[in-house]
CSV table of C-alpha atoms in Angstrom, one decimal:
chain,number,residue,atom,x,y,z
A,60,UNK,CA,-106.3,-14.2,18.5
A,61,UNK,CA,-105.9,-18.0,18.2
A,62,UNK,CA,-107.3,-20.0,15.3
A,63,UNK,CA,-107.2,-23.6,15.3
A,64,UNK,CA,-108.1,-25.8,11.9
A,65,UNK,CA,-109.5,-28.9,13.0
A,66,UNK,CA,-108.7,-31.5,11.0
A,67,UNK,CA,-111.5,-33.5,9.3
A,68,UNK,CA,-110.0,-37.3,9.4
A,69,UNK,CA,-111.4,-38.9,12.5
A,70,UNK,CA,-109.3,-41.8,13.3
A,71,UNK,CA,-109.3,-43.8,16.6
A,72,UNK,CA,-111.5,-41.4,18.3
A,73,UNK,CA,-108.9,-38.8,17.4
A,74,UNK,CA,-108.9,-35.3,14.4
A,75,UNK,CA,-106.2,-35.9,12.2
A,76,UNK,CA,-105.5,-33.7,9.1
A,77,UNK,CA,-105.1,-37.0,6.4
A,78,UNK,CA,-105.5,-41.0,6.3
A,79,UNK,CA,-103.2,-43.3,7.3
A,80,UNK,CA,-103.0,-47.2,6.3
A,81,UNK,CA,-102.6,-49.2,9.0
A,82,UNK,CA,-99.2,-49.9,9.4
A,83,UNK,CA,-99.1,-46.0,10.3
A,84,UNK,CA,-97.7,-44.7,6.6
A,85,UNK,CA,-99.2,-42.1,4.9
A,86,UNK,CA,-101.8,-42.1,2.8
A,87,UNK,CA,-100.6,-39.8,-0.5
A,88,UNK,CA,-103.7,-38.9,-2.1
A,89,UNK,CA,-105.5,-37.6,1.5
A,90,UNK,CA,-102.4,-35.9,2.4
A,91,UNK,CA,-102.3,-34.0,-1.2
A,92,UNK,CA,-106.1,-33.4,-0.9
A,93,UNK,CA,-105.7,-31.8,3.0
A,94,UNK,CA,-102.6,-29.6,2.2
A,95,UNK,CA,-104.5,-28.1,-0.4
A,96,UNK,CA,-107.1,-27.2,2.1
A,97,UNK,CA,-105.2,-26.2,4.6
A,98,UNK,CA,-103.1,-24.3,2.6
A,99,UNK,CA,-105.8,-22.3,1.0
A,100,UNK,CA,-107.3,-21.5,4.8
A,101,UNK,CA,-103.6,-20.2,5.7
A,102,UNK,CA,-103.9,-18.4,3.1
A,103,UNK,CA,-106.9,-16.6,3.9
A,104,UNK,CA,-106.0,-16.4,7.3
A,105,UNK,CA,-102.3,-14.4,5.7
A,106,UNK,CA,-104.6,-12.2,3.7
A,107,UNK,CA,-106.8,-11.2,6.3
A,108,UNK,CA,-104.3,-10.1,8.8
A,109,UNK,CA,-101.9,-8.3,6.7
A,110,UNK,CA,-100.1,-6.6,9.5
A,111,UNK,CA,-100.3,-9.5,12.2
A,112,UNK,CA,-97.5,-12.1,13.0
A,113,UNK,CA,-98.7,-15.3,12.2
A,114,UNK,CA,-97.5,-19.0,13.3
A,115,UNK,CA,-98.9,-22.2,12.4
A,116,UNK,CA,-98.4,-24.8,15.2
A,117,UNK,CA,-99.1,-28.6,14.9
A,118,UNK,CA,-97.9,-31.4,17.0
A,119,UNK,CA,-97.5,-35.0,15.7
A,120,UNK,CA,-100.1,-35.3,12.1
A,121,UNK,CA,-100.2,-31.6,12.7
A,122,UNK,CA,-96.6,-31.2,12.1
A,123,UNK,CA,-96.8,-33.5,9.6
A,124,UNK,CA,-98.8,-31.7,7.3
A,125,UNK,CA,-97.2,-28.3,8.0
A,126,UNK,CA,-94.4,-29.7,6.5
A,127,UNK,CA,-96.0,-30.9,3.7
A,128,UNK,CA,-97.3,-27.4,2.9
A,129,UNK,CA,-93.6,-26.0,3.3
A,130,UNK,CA,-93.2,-28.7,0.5
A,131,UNK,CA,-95.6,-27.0,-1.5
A,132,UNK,CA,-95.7,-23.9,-1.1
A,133,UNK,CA,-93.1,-20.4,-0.8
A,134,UNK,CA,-95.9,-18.1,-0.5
A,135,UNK,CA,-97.0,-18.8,2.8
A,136,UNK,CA,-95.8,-15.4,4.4
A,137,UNK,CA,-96.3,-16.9,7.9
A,138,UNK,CA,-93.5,-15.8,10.7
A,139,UNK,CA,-93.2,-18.8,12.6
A,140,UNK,CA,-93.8,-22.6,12.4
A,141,UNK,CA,-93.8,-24.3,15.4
A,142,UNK,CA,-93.8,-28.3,14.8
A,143,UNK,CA,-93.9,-30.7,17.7
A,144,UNK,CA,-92.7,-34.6,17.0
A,145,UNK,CA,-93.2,-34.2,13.1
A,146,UNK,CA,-92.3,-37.1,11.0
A,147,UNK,CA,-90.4,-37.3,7.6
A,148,UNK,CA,-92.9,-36.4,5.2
A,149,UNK,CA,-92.4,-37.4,1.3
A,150,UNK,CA,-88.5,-37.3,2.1
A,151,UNK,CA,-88.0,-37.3,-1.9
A,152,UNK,CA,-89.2,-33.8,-2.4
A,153,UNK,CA,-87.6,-30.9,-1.0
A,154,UNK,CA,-89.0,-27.6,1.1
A,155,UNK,CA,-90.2,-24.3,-0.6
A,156,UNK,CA,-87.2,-21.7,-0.2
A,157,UNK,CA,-89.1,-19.6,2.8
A,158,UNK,CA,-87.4,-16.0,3.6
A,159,UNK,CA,-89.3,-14.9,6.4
A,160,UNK,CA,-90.5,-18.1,8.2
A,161,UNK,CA,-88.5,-19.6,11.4
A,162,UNK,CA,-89.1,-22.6,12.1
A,163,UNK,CA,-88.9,-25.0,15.9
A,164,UNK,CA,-88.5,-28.6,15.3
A,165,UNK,CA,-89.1,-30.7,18.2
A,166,UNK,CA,-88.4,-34.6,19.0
A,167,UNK,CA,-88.0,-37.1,22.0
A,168,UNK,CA,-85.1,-39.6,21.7
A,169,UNK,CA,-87.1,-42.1,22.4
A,170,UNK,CA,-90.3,-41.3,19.7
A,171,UNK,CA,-91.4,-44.8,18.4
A,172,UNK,CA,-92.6,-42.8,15.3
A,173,UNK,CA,-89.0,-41.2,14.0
A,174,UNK,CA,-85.3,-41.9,15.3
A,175,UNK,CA,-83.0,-39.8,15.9
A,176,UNK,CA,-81.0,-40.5,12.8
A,177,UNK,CA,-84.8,-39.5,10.8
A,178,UNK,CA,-84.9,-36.1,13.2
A,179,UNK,CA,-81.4,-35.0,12.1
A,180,UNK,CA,-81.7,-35.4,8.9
A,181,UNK,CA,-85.5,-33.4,8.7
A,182,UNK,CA,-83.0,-30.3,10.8
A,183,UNK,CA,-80.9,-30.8,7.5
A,184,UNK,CA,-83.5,-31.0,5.1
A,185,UNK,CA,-85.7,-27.8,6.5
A,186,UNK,CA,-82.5,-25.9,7.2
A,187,UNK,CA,-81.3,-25.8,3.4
A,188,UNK,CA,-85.1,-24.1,2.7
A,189,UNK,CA,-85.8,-22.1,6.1
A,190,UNK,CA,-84.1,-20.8,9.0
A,191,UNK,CA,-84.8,-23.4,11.9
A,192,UNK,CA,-84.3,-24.3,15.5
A,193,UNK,CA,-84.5,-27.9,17.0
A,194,UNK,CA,-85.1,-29.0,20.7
A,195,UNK,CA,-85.1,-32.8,21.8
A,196,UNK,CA,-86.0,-34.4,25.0
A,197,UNK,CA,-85.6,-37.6,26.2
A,198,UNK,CA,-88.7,-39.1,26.2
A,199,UNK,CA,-91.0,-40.1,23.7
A,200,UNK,CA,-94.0,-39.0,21.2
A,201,UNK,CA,-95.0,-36.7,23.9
A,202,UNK,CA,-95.3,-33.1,24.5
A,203,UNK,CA,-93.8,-32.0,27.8
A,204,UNK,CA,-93.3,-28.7,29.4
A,205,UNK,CA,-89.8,-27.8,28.6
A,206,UNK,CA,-90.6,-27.8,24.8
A,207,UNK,CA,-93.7,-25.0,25.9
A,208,UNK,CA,-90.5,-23.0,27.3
A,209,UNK,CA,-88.9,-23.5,24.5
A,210,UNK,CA,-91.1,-22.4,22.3
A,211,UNK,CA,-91.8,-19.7,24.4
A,212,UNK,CA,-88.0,-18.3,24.3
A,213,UNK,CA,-88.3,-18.9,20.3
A,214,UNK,CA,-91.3,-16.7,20.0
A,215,UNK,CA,-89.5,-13.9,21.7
A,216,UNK,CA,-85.9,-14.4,19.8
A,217,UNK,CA,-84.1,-16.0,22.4
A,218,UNK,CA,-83.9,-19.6,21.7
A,219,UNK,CA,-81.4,-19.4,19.1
């Protein structure tokens, strides 16, 4: 069973999860107001399916605010979290301590929206809360086919 949590910021003709200003940062207050959302519908979704695997995936303002909810909160009790081309989000507080959770961090070298420098340093910043993986391509702020075979060997233990 998939679910998918549509995000209820409509910007540019696309969902997003929370406002941005227009020189692309974050907007605090909607990002505070959506992880509390989202985080109470993971919630229910966890509570609901007590003996299912869960993962939350996200790609790009996705990602983003999965990691703001791993910011938040060490109760999730999810399995995985699968976040494609995620950016540093509120780098001045640190992750939740998460025991069960494995994470898959994914970049391109080339992403106009984080460098590489930003990329290692959110591996080292999720890795001191969570266990995690990391795959980067050489492109850019896209998703691309190797990172669905990657996540695919990560699901199944393999990509380690």
């Amino acid at each position: 069973t998939l679910i998918g949590i549509e995000g209820a910021v409509m910007e540019n003709g696309m969902r997003r999860y929370f406002e941005r200003y227009p020189d692309g940062t974050f907007k605090l207050k909607s990002l505070a107001e959506a992880t509390h959302k989202l985080y109470g519908a993971i919630k229910t979704i966890v509570n609901d399916n007590p003996s299912k695997t869960i993962s939350i995936m996200g790609y790009s303002n996705g990602a983003n605010i999965a990691l703001n909810v791993l910011k938040e909160h060490a109760d999730l009790n999810v399995d995985y979290a699968i976040l494609y081309h995620p950016s540093p989000v509120r780098t001045d507080v640190a992750y939740e301590k998460q025991n069960k959770i494995k994470v898959l961090l994914t970049s391109g070298s080339n992403d106009s929206f984080i460098s590489e420098e930003q990329f290692e340093q959110l591996y080292k910043d999720v890795a001191l809360a969570m266990r995690v993986n990391t795959y980067s391509h050489s492109l850019g702020h896209e998703l691309i086919q190797e990172e669905l075979d990657v996540t695919r060997q990560f699901l199944r233990g393999l990509y380690e």
